[in-house]
PDB file of C-alpha atoms and ligand atoms in Angstrom:
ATOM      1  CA  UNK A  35    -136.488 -30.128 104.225  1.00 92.00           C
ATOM      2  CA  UNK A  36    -137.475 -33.387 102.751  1.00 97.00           C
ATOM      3  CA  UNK A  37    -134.530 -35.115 102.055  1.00 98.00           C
ATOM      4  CA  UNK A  38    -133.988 -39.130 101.064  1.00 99.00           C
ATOM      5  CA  UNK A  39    -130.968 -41.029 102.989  1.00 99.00           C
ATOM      6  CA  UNK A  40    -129.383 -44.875 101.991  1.00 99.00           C
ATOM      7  CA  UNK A  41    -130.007 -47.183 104.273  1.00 99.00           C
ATOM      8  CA  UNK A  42    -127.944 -50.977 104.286  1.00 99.00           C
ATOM      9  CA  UNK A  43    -129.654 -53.441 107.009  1.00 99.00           C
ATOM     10  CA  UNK A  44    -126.118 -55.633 106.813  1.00 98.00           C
ATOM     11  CA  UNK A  45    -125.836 -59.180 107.252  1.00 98.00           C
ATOM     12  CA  UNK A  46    -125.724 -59.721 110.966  1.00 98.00           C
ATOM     13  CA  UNK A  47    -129.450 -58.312 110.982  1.00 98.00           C
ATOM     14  CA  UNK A  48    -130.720 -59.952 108.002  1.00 98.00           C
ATOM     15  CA  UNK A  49    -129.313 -63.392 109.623  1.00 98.00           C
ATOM     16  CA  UNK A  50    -131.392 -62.835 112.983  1.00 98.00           C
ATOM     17  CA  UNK A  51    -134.204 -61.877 111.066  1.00 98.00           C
ATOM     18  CA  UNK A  52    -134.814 -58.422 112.123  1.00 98.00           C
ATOM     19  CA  UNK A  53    -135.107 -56.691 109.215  1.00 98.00           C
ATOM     20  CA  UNK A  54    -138.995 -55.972 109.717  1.00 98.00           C
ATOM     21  CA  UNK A  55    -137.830 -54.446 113.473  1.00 98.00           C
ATOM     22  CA  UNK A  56    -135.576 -52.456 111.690  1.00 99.00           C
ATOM     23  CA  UNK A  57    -137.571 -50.993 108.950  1.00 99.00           C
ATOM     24  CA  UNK A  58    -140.649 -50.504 111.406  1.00 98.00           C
ATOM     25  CA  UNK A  59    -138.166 -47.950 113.641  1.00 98.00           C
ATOM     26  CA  UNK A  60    -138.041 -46.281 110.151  1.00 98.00           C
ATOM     27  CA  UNK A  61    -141.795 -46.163 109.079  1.00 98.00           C
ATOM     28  CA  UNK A  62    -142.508 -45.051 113.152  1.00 98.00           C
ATOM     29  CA  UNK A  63    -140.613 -42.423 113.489  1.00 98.00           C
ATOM     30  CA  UNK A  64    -141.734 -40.356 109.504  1.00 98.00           C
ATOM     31  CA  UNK A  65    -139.196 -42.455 107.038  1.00 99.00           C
ATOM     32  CA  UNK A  66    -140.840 -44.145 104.274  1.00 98.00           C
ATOM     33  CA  UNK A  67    -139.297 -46.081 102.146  1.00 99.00           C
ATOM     34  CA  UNK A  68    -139.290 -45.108  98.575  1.00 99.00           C
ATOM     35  CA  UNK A  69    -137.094 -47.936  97.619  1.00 99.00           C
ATOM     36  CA  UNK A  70    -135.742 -51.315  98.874  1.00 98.00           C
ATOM     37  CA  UNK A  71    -134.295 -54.816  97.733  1.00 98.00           C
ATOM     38  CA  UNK A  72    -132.354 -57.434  98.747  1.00 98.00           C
ATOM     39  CA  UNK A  73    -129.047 -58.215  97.596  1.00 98.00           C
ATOM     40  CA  UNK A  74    -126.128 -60.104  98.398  1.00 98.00           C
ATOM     41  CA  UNK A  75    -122.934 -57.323  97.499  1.00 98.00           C
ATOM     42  CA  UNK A  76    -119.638 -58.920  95.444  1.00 98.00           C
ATOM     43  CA  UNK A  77    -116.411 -58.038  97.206  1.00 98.00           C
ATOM     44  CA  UNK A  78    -116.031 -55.549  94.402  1.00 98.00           C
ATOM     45  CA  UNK A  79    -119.161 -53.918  94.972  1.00 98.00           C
ATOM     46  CA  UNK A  80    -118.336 -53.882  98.572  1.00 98.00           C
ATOM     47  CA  UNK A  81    -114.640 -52.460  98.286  1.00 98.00           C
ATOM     48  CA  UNK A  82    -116.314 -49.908  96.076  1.00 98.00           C
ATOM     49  CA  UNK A  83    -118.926 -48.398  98.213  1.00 98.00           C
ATOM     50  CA  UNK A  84    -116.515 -48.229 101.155  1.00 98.00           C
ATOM     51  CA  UNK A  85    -114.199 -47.005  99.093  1.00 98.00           C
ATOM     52  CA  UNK A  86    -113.601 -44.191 101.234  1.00 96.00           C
ATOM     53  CA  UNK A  87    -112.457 -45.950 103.978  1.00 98.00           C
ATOM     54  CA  UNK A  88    -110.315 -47.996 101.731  1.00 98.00           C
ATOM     55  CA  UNK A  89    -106.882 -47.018 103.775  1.00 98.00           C
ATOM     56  CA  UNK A  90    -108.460 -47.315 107.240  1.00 98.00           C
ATOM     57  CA  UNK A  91    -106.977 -50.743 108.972  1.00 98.00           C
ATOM     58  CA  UNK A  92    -110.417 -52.011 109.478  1.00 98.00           C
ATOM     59  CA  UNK A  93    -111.428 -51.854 105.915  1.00 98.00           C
ATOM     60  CA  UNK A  94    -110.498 -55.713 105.103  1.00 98.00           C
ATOM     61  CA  UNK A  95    -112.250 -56.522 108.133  1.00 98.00           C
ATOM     62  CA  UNK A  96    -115.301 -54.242 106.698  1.00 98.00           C
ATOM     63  CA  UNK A  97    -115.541 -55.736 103.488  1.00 98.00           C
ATOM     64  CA  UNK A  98    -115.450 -59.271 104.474  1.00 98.00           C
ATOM     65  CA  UNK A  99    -118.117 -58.454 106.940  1.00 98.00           C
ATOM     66  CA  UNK A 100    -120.434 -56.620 104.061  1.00 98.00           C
ATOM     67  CA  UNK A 101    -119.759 -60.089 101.784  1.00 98.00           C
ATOM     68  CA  UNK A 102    -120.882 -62.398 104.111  1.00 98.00           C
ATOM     69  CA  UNK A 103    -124.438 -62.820 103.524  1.00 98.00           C
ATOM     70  CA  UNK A 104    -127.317 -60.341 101.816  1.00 99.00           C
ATOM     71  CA  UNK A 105    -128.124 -56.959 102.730  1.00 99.00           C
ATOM     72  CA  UNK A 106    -131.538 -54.762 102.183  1.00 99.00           C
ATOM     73  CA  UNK A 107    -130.208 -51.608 100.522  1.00 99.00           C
ATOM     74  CA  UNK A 108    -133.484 -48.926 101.191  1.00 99.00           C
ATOM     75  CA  UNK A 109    -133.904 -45.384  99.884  1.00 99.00           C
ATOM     76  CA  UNK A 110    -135.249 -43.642 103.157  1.00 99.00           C
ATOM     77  CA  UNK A 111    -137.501 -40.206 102.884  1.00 99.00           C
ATOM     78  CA  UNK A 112    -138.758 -37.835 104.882  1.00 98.00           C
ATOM     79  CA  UNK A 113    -138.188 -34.506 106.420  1.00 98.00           C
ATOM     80  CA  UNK A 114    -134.244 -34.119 107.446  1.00 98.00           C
ATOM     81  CA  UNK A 115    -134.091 -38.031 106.221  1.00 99.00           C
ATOM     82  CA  UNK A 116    -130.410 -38.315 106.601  1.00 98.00           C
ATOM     83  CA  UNK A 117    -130.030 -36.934 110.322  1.00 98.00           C
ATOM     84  CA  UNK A 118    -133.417 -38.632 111.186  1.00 98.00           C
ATOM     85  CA  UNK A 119    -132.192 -41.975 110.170  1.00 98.00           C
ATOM     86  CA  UNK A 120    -128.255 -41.509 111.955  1.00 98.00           C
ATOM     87  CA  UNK A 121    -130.070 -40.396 115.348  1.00 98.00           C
ATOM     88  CA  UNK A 122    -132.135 -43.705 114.703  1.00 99.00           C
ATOM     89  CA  UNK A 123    -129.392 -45.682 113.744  1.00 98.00           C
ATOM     90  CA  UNK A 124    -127.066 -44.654 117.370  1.00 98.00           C
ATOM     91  CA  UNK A 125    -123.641 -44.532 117.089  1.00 98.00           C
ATOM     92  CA  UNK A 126    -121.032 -46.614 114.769  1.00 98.00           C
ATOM     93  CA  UNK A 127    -120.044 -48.506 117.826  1.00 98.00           C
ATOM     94  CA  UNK A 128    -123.180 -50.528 119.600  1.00 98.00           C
ATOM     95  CA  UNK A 129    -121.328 -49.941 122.964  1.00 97.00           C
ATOM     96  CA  UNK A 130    -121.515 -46.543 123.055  1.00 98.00           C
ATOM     97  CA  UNK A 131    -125.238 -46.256 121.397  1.00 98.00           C
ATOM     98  CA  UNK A 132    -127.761 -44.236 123.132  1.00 98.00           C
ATOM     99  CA  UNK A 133    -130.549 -47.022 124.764  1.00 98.00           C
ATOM    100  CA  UNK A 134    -133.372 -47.471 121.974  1.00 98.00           C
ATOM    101  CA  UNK A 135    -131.483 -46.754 118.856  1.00 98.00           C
ATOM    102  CA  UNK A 136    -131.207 -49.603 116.476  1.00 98.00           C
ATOM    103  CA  UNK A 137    -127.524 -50.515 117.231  1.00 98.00           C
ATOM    104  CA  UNK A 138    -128.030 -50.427 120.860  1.00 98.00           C
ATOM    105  CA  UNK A 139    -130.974 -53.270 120.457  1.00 98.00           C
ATOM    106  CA  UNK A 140    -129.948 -55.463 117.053  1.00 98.00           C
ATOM    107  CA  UNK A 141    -125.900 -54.771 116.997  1.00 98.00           C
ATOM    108  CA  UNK A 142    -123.571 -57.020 118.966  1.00 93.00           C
ATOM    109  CA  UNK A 143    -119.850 -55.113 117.272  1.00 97.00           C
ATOM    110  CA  UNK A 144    -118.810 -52.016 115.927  1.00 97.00           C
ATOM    111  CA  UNK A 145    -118.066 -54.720 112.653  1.00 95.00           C
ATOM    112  CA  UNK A 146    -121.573 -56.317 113.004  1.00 98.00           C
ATOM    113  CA  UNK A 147    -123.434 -52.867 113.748  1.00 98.00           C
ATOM    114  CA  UNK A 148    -126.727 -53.894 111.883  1.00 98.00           C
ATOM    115  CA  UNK A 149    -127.223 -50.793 110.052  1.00 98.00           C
ATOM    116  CA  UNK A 150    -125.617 -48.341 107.293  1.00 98.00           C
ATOM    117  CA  UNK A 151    -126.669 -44.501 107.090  1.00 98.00           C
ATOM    118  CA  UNK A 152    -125.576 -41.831 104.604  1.00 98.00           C
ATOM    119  CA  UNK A 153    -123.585 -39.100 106.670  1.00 98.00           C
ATOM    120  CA  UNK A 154    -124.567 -36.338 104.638  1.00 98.00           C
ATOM    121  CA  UNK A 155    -126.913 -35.448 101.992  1.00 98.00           C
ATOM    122  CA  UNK A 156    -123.592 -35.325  99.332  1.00 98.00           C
ATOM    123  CA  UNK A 157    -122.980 -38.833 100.256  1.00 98.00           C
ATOM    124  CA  UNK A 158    -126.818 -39.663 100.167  1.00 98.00           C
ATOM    125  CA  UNK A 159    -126.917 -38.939  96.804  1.00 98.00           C
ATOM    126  CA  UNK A 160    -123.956 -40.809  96.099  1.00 98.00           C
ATOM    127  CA  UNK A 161    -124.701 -44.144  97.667  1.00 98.00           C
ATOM    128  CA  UNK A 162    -128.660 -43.844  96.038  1.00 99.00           C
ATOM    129  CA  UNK A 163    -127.252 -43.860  93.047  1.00 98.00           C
ATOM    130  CA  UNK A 164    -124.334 -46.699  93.659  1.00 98.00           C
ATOM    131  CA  UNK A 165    -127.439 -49.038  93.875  1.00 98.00           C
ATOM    132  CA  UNK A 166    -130.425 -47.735  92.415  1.00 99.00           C
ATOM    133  CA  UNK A 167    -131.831 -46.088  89.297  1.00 98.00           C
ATOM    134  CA  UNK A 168    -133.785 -43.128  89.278  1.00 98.00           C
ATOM    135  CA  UNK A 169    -137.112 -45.513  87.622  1.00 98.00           C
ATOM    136  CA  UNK A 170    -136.382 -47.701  90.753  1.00 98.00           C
ATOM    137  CA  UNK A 171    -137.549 -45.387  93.417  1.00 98.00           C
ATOM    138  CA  UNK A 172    -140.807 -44.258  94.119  1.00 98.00           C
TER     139      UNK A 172
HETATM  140  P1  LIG B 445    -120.739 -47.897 108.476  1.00 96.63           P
HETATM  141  O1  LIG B 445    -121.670 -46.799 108.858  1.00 96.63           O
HETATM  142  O2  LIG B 445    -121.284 -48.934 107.558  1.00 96.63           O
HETATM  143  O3  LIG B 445    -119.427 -47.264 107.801  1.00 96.63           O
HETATM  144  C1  LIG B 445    -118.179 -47.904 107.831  1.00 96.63           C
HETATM  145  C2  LIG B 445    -118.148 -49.076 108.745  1.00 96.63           C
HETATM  146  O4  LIG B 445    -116.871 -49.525 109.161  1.00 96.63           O
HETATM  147  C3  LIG B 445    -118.856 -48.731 110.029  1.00 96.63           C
HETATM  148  O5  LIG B 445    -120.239 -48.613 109.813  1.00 96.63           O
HETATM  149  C4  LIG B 445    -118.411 -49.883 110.930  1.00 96.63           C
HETATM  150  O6  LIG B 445    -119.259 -51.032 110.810  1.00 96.63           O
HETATM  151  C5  LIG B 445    -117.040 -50.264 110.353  1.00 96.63           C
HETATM  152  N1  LIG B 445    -115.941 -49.963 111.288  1.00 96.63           N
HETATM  153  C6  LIG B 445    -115.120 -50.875 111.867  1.00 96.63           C
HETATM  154  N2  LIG B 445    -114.228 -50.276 112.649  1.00 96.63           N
HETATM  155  C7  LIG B 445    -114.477 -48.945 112.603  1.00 96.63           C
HETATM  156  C8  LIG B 445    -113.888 -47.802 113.225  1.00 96.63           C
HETATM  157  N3  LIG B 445    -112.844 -47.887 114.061  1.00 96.63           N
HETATM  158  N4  LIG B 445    -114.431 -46.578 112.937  1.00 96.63           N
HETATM  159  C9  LIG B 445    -115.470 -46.456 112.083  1.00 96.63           C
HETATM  160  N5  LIG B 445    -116.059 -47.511 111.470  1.00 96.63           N
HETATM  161  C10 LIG B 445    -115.576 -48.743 111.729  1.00 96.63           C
END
């Protein structure tokens, strides 16, 4: 099913310039991107997109992190974007990311893990439309 996923290239990746790596792993493997800009998120946009991890002990930590430079928010598509896009992304934590997934080459923490993905299609929708109007993808 075609399905369209958020993607967040976070600050560590922006700063070593690998956000063209990043997207290409995208665009290579059936994503395109229907939408995309670059943006640098207010603590209160930050603490409100993570909102749901807003009791977790790491979620100052988080915030700080997503506030310390710009981001590229992207709407992803394709078929089964948002499990396409996690598989691509590896897991949360860069040490225990499968070799050739995007955190196992650009991540260096499980803080500074280069990339954001939508866990489920619910949540897709959700985080699309926490940063972009329906006019603004394409
Ligand atoms: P992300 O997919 O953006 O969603 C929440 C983020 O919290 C996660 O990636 C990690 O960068 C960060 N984080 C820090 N510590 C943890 C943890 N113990 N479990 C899950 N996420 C964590």
């Amino acid at each position: 099913m075609k399905e369209q996923t958020l993607s967040i290239i976070k600050p560590d990746a922006v700063r070593k310039n690998v956000t063209g790596k990043i997207i290409d792993r995208f665009e290579s493997n059936g994503l395109r991107v229907a939408a995309s800009k670059k943006i640098h998120l207010s603590e209160c946009e930050a603490k409100a997109f993570y909102q749901v991890h807003a009791s977790r002990p790491f979620f100052k930590d988080l915030v700080q992190f997503m506030v310390s430079g710009p981001v590229v928010v992207m709407v992803l598509e394709g078929e089964n974007a948002v499990l396409k896009n996690r598989d691509l992304m590896g897991a949360t934590n860069p040490k225990e990311a499968k070799a050739g997934t995007i955190r196992a080459d650009f991540a260096e923490s499980i803080d500074a893990n280069a990339v954001h993905g939508s866990d489920s299609l619910e949540n897709a929708k959700n985080e699309i439309e926490f940063f972009f109007a329906k006019k603004e993808i394409f």
